[in-house]
Structures are given as C-alpha cells and as structure tokens.
C-alpha cells in the first residue's frame, strides 16, 4: 500500500517539475556577453580527432589547433600567399637546397617555456626521425609532403639550430612547395617540454604559442579555449574565449544559431543561404574555393582507356545544370583539375562545351555508336565539393543516358568507398579534393601524376599515367622560380585537358553563417582559420 | 524474494556469455586479417604485428576468447584506434550523458503516461479519454527526428523558451563531478546551473520519451479498465472510499504490474532511439559515440560500445523483473 503512495508522491513531484519547466518563461540563452572580449561559440558538425597537429589530417582538428599553435610561416588572411609567422624572415641557397629561417624572439609557449631554434628542431625531428622518442603516430602529412621519414626517401636531409634564433633545413633536392608546406596547419610548433611531459597524450593536452590556450575538451560535445594574454601579436586575440561546440545535424545547428545559442556555424546548406540572408540578425560568410569535385574515369579500364570516350563524357555533362540544382549557385564550373584561386591556373583553356550531339559523334568514332553500359560509383556522404552526391550522380546519369551510356549507380559505406577507389576497382567514380597548401603541385601532382596512380593506394583514382605530364610536374617540383613553375603547370593543364582523364565538375564555395555581431571573420580558402582577430560587437 | 533474485541472477550467465560471444566475433567475422582490418592499409607491418600480438591472434580462438573475457571482466575494454585512449575511460562521460537523458525521458514518460492512462480509464469515454488516446496514437507513430526538429523550431527558434542543443550553456560551463549534471549542480549548490541543465533536458527528454509515454498511457488505461471491473474495487467503493483513493490506491496497485513490464521494455528501447535524439540535439551520448566509431571504423569502440549498451539493457530488464516480483509476489512461484 505504501508503494502506491510513494509512487503517487514521486509522480506528482516530477509532474509539477515538468509543468513548471514548460510553463514559466526561462530566458533561453543569455546572449549578452558579460566581458568586453566575450565568448564566441562556434557550432560545427563533428568533433576533433586529436589536438596533436602533427598526427592528424582532418579539418575539424585543424580548426582548433590553428588557434592554439603557430607555424613558422603563415598564409595571408584570405589567400595562400605565404607571410611570416614564428619565423620573421627566410633565405634559400642558390641551389635551392638550404633554407635558413630567422625566428621571432621573446615568444613563449603556454607552459611558460621559451620558443627558440631548439624547439623548432625538436618538432621537426619528432616528425622526421622514426627513432625520436616522441615519434609516436602516423605523421601522415609529413610523410606525404616531404616524401617520407629520415633515411626512407625524405626530402629533408637535416634540421639544425645555427644559433638560438636561426634554423637551417637541408634538402636532398630542391622542393618548390617547401615554404607553402611549412605554412600548413600540420607543421605547427608544439612545446617540447609539453611533448616530453605528456607523450602521446599531447593529443588531449595541447601546448603551443598560439593566440588561445587549451582549457577543456568534452568529447563529442565541446572544446574550450581561453585567451593567451601573453600572445606575441600585440592587442590580439580579441576574444576571451572560444567554445567549439558539436551539433551534428545541419538544420539543428542553424536553429541554434538563430536562437542565439551559437555565434558562428560551419556547414550551411546551400539551400539555406537565402533564408540566412533574409534574417537581419545573421550574415552569410562565403569561403573562397580551394577544391574540386570531379568525375574520375578509370583510364586503365575499357572503354575509358580511349581518350575519345573520355572527351565524349566531358561534353555530355551539363555542369551549369548541376550547379543550379545542387549548389544553389555557390560554385563555379570547373575547367581544370585545380581552382582559379590557386596560382598557376591556366586561364586560356576553354572547357569542353556541353554538346550531347557532338559527344555522340565522338562515341561513334571511338567505336561505341550505341553507347555502352557501366557502373557509376557515387560516394555515400556529402562533402564540401559535393553536397548531395547521390542526387548529383542521378543528374549525371541522366546526362549520360542522352548519349547512350547506361549507368548503374553504386555506392559503399564511406571508408570502403575510399579504399576501393584507391584500389582502382571502379569504372567511373565521383570524388573531390580540397587543397592543403595552395600550391598547384598539391592539386595536379596529387590527382594526376603517374606516381600517385598506384593501387592499392592511388590518390590519382583516374589512374592516369602520362609521361609528359609527369615530366612537367616533377620538373616544377624542383624549380624554385615561381614564374617558371607557372609555365610548367600551365603546360601540364593543357595536356591534361586534351587527354581528359577525368571530368572536373565544380569548384564549390562552402558557406558559413554567423550572427551579425561577429566581426572580422574571414574564411580562408584552405578550409579553416585562426580566430585571432575575430571579435563580437553589439 | 531472495531465492527468486538468486535464480534471476543465475539466468543472466548464459545471456552474458552469448552477448560476449557476439561482440567478440564482430572483428573476427570480417574476412581477412583482423589486425589489418583495424589498422587499414596504411599501417606498417610492425604496427600490424604488434596489434596481432596484442589481440592474441596467433593463439587458438578459444584462448583469444578467454583473454577477451578476462580483459572485459577486469574493466579493460581496449583502446580506441582514433584517439588512442582507453575506451573504459573514454566511455564514461558519454554513458552518463545518455543515462541522464534516458532517466529523464522515462520519468516524463511514466509520470505523464501513467497518470493520463489512469485518468482516461477513470473517466472512460469522456473528452479527456478521447483526447488522451488520440494523442497517444499520434505519439506512437511519431518519428523521433521529426518531433525533435519541430520542438526545436517551435520552442527554441520561434518562442525562444528553451535551448535547442547540448547539455549546458557553453557560456557558463559546469564542472563535472559525477557526469550527471543535474546531480553535479545540486552537489555544488549551483541552482542557476541546475536550472540550465534542466532546461536543456526538456526538449530531448520529450522527444525521446514520447513513444514510451504513449505506449505506457495505453497500457495503463487498458490494465486499469480491467482492474476497475473487479470485485474488490466494487467492495472498496461500497466501503465508502472516495473515488480518488479507489483509483490511485486500490486499483493502481494491481494494474501496475503489466505496466511495469512495458516500462522496462521501453526503457531498453530508448537506448536505440537515443542515437537519433542525440544527433539532433547535439547530445554527447553513447549512441553518438558508437555511431562515430562506425563511421571511423574504430572497431574496438564499436565492440565495447555495443557490449556496454547490451549489458545496460540486460541490467534494466533484471531490475524490472525484480520490481515486478516485488509488486506481485505471485510471480516468484511460477
């Protein structure tokens, strides 16, 4: 008998709690920043993997590490031009094999230790030398950008501290993108003392020289950073605190922005841009494009080994139609495999015109007057360069059907998809690429050189192997003069255009949204940026 | 009661063994070398070899299983491939987040559902009965994600009454002690924080609790109607007890046992619905943890996550069965 009574009492109590919760009007989120600088809440779709920049490749990790760490050299705020960072000036030897950097003095890590040449050497040896006590991890970017680790084909032959504030890199051969590489977020400088203290746990306890200090990480929920009062750039940062908050659902994230729970959101759906523009309290921020979404054709498989077939497909796809339907206009048709925002882009190349009739003719010349049947792979997840891959695949399917090519759309779970395409199992597949360092090499060499066309780890999933292109691209890699390199890349783009190993579809402009009160936010083409001079002004 | 509890606990053993076998096979059932599957094709041969030794893949399957169970029993759930942190450590904040949300949801579901069911049965064929049952019908068939988005649209975006995402207001963070934020804020005497946490629980709690609420309401109603017809209720009425006491004290006691079963089953089901709710409301719970692990092929996390969730499910069922027996002593003798 008592039990029922207890039950009733508990029910009544809880019931009244629920009722009061719904009935009274709680102030939803106090949006009024209490301090001068204020807290910026950044809503994003996923959590960081690790806050050890040397050991990650994902954008969500860099978005945070860029605020905690500095790099030797940096990119300009809105372009991929290289500017001083922790290094104030640099020199290359005549043969292009020795790079000397003068370092900024008086900079301290968040743990109070000094930043100097020894720290730089420590960091690079950690990545370069497999025998370094702190070399625990994949160091994937280091491996890819510098050709391997110590004694395993690395371009880097030695790193040494000439004096307290001078560092020298010795290379085995000239590497043109060297400086641009160093500006990548992954080559950030970590406090050696912290590395020794935390070991692999540095990934959860980051210590750098950057504008913000790490405070707290609640996995899959939020990462909190606090202002570094000792930052070497006077008067910066402007904010007191940044909270990176994970809200996976795009719609829910926009709701949170509208209700003032967050101040900035990443990953605005193109279809929501108009709605945000119409809201007087919000602003749309467009990121300059540094990506390409493309249709890869497996050049080693029939009938795609025939350039005429590939050209026919290039003519059959209505890129403008795709952009109107799926990108809400936030993209431009791609002509080359690299975006115009990257230097070295060949403006003289005219895209294949959209012309199904001519495409049919070409197919007939290639020996397929009635077209053919093939599988067409579409990725299962949206990417910045491909917001609705399945729908885009259907649109392309319809375009190809017009010239007699019957396609069956196939998809796999994302990791499997990547694995199988790297293994060259596909006939035709959708994919894309976002640039790392703003260098043409990072697009053309990665996506279309014969060196990268080797299954099971092909990044050039068109498996395009042209000796002429290879010669141009590798020559450009060892040339330090930018004007000369530009010529080599322009030439390579010409050949690629004629061979049509893939169909470059679009360069998309990812959109962000922010409250109007957020000032000074400049989205960087590389996909994430430091919030050092962002402020909140009411 | 004691012997029943003992028997019930013994019955858990085969269930737990079956569970562990299934979870153990998750990695081994995939064709190819498990170590290579886990690490991916970029892995160095040394790393693969190391993991192979760590997983004991060179030993017979039965030894591997014994080692696995040994680890699990001692609380060693392996290491996440993605973050390289021990899973048993990493799991805790996710688990507490999910449990807090689940408890609130089931509380909402039970309180509202049971009372609506009782009143509907008591005032049978009244307007309340019709409306309650209509709402329950809609509730059962409501997709969680749709309800969640609607709640956000109305209560967060349009009315601005409640926050739409997360567990707390990130501008005014709360220090975690137990990880159950309602409890933590009480322990700290942080009443504003408590209110904040409570507000964050309302929308996801309702979204997750709606289906069980509807089912519980319907179950309570029919169970109550059954009991209200019985002789002893008529006797209670004849004794001159007020209708309120007849319903809430006498009838409810006997009507509650079947409702209890439904509550138990629904609590288990909540764990499944939590994935969607957690995604929409940016709730850092175990559902999201496992979901993310699947997208990153973090096999040890998938394995251990499933193990923990199923263990939780089994545990809830055990508690329900024991409560059931406590409410209705006849059960034990069956």
Tab-separated table of C-alpha atoms in Angstrom, chain A residues 1 3-8 10-12 14-15 17-18 20-31 34 39-41 45 47-50 130 138 140 143-144 200-201 203-204 215-222 241 243 245-249 251-256 258-263 275 413-416 419 422 456-457 536, chain B residues 36-37 40-42 44 46 81-86 89-90 93-94 107-108 110-112 114-115 149 152-153 156-157 159-174 176 181 192 194-196 198-200 202 206 244-245 248-250 252-253 256 278-285 288-289 292 294-297 326-327:
chain	number	residue	atom	x	y	z
A	1	UNK	CA	0.000	0.000	0.000
A	3	UNK	CA	4.332	1.634	-2.507
A	4	UNK	CA	1.451	3.065	-4.446
A	5	UNK	CA	1.510	6.111	-2.243
A	6	UNK	CA	5.202	6.624	-2.799
A	7	UNK	CA	4.706	6.191	-6.491
A	8	UNK	CA	1.991	8.798	-6.456
A	10	UNK	CA	7.047	10.851	-6.830
A	11	UNK	CA	4.787	11.164	-9.847
A	12	UNK	CA	3.227	14.326	-8.543
A	14	UNK	CA	8.132	15.065	-11.050
A	15	UNK	CA	4.960	16.115	-12.812
A	17	UNK	CA	8.640	19.923	-12.117
A	18	UNK	CA	7.881	19.180	-15.733
A	20	UNK	CA	6.848	24.439	-14.210
A	21	UNK	CA	9.573	23.768	-16.716
A	22	UNK	CA	7.203	24.221	-19.606
A	23	UNK	CA	5.039	26.914	-18.154
A	24	UNK	CA	7.317	29.642	-16.940
A	25	UNK	CA	9.359	31.535	-19.463
A	26	UNK	CA	13.016	30.949	-18.802
A	27	UNK	CA	15.395	33.309	-20.575
A	28	UNK	CA	16.588	30.892	-23.240
A	29	UNK	CA	20.223	31.850	-23.582
A	30	UNK	CA	21.682	34.981	-22.120
A	31	UNK	CA	23.221	36.346	-25.293
A	34	UNK	CA	29.373	39.889	-19.868
A	39	UNK	CA	32.927	34.236	-25.688
A	40	UNK	CA	32.454	33.001	-29.209
A	41	UNK	CA	30.535	29.760	-29.613
A	45	UNK	CA	29.289	19.184	-37.446
A	47	UNK	CA	34.453	16.724	-33.137
A	48	UNK	CA	38.219	16.983	-33.481
A	49	UNK	CA	40.083	13.699	-33.602
A	50	UNK	CA	43.260	14.832	-31.839
A	130	UNK	CA	61.405	7.490	-36.549
A	138	UNK	CA	51.386	8.221	-38.331
A	140	UNK	CA	50.871	11.170	-42.420
A	143	UNK	CA	55.329	11.684	-44.859
A	144	UNK	CA	53.301	12.870	-47.841
A	200	UNK	CA	51.177	10.706	-26.869
A	201	UNK	CA	48.694	12.415	-24.548
A	203	UNK	CA	46.775	14.977	-28.341
A	204	UNK	CA	44.488	15.837	-25.416
A	215	UNK	CA	41.185	24.772	-21.389
A	216	UNK	CA	38.876	21.783	-21.650
A	217	UNK	CA	37.700	19.058	-24.023
A	218	UNK	CA	34.386	17.295	-23.537
A	219	UNK	CA	34.456	14.642	-26.264
A	220	UNK	CA	31.768	14.964	-28.935
A	221	UNK	CA	30.438	17.999	-27.124
A	222	UNK	CA	32.772	20.960	-26.833
A	241	UNK	CA	37.146	32.508	-25.022
A	243	UNK	CA	33.953	27.209	-27.481
A	245	UNK	CA	30.533	23.018	-29.992
A	246	UNK	CA	29.475	19.900	-31.860
A	247	UNK	CA	25.964	19.893	-33.332
A	248	UNK	CA	25.904	17.162	-35.975
A	249	UNK	CA	22.615	17.992	-37.665
A	251	UNK	CA	19.257	22.029	-39.501
A	252	UNK	CA	19.591	21.846	-35.727
A	253	UNK	CA	22.803	23.854	-35.969
A	254	UNK	CA	21.043	26.597	-37.894
A	255	UNK	CA	18.267	26.619	-35.295
A	256	UNK	CA	20.875	27.033	-32.572
A	258	UNK	CA	19.000	31.624	-34.893
A	259	UNK	CA	18.143	31.222	-31.222
A	260	UNK	CA	21.493	32.708	-30.228
A	261	UNK	CA	22.958	29.595	-28.635
A	262	UNK	CA	25.906	29.729	-31.011
A	263	UNK	CA	27.553	32.660	-32.821
A	275	UNK	CA	16.948	32.183	-45.563
A	413	UNK	CA	29.995	2.934	-46.953
A	414	UNK	CA	32.482	5.836	-46.954
A	415	UNK	CA	35.632	4.124	-45.710
A	416	UNK	CA	35.046	1.203	-48.069
A	419	UNK	CA	39.538	2.047	-50.048
A	422	UNK	CA	42.242	3.840	-54.094
A	456	UNK	CA	46.052	-0.054	-53.663
A	457	UNK	CA	46.933	3.471	-52.503
A	536	UNK	CA	31.938	40.219	-31.003
B	36	UNK	CA	44.925	-5.312	-40.902
B	37	UNK	CA	41.200	-4.534	-40.981
B	40	UNK	CA	43.901	-0.037	-42.506
B	41	UNK	CA	46.170	-0.459	-45.479
B	42	UNK	CA	48.492	2.370	-44.482
B	44	UNK	CA	53.280	-0.516	-41.159
B	46	UNK	CA	55.400	-3.650	-37.372
B	81	UNK	CA	42.092	3.481	-32.574
B	82	UNK	CA	41.044	7.002	-33.305
B	83	UNK	CA	42.038	8.736	-30.098
B	84	UNK	CA	44.389	6.095	-28.660
B	85	UNK	CA	42.680	6.490	-25.285
B	86	UNK	CA	41.427	3.570	-23.158
B	89	UNK	CA	37.926	5.843	-19.612
B	90	UNK	CA	36.585	7.493	-22.728
B	93	UNK	CA	31.116	10.834	-19.980
B	94	UNK	CA	29.106	9.504	-22.943
B	107	UNK	CA	10.438	9.742	-15.946
B	108	UNK	CA	8.474	12.042	-18.228
B	110	UNK	CA	5.997	7.287	-16.757
B	111	UNK	CA	4.627	10.306	-14.947
B	112	UNK	CA	2.628	11.643	-17.852
B	114	UNK	CA	0.639	6.546	-16.165
B	115	UNK	CA	-1.440	9.481	-14.991
B	149	UNK	CA	13.143	19.212	-35.206
B	152	UNK	CA	13.431	22.977	-31.783
B	153	UNK	CA	11.623	25.057	-34.339
B	156	UNK	CA	13.854	27.355	-29.421
B	157	UNK	CA	13.609	29.259	-32.658
B	159	UNK	CA	9.312	31.142	-28.934
B	160	UNK	CA	12.860	31.228	-27.588
B	161	UNK	CA	11.791	29.483	-24.380
B	162	UNK	CA	14.213	26.619	-24.326
B	163	UNK	CA	17.712	25.903	-25.622
B	164	UNK	CA	17.803	23.594	-28.619
B	165	UNK	CA	21.128	21.805	-28.310
B	166	UNK	CA	23.706	20.444	-25.933
B	167	UNK	CA	23.638	19.666	-22.226
B	168	UNK	CA	24.597	23.054	-20.840
B	169	UNK	CA	25.049	26.640	-21.868
B	170	UNK	CA	28.677	26.724	-23.039
B	171	UNK	CA	28.957	30.356	-21.998
B	172	UNK	CA	28.507	29.293	-18.396
B	173	UNK	CA	30.070	25.876	-18.086
B	174	UNK	CA	29.511	23.472	-15.243
B	176	UNK	CA	31.586	17.750	-13.845
B	181	UNK	CA	24.846	17.257	-14.470
B	192	UNK	CA	21.270	28.502	-11.718
B	194	UNK	CA	20.705	23.176	-12.234
B	195	UNK	CA	18.004	25.213	-13.909
B	196	UNK	CA	20.164	25.500	-17.022
B	198	UNK	CA	17.133	21.071	-16.547
B	199	UNK	CA	16.088	23.323	-19.418
B	200	UNK	CA	18.491	21.569	-21.745
B	202	UNK	CA	13.331	19.151	-21.566
B	206	UNK	CA	10.231	14.844	-24.515
B	244	UNK	CA	-9.666	9.084	-5.920
B	245	UNK	CA	-8.443	6.583	-3.314
B	248	UNK	CA	-4.982	5.556	-7.099
B	249	UNK	CA	-4.577	3.245	-4.128
B	250	UNK	CA	-6.522	0.093	-4.737
B	252	UNK	CA	-3.468	1.104	-9.470
B	253	UNK	CA	-1.638	-1.375	-7.312
B	256	UNK	CA	0.649	-1.639	-12.285
B	278	UNK	CA	21.438	12.651	-29.568
B	279	UNK	CA	22.276	13.620	-33.141
B	280	UNK	CA	19.504	16.171	-33.467
B	281	UNK	CA	20.028	17.737	-30.078
B	282	UNK	CA	23.822	17.663	-30.164
B	283	UNK	CA	23.775	15.420	-27.107
B	284	UNK	CA	27.178	13.832	-26.481
B	285	UNK	CA	25.900	10.366	-25.576
B	288	UNK	CA	26.674	9.137	-30.943
B	289	UNK	CA	29.882	7.589	-29.627
B	292	UNK	CA	31.001	7.955	-34.828
B	294	UNK	CA	31.237	3.114	-37.037
B	295	UNK	CA	31.976	5.954	-39.455
B	296	UNK	CA	35.654	5.847	-38.477
B	297	UNK	CA	35.858	2.037	-38.411
B	326	UNK	CA	8.174	-7.201	-5.607
B	327	UNK	CA	4.903	-5.680	-6.784
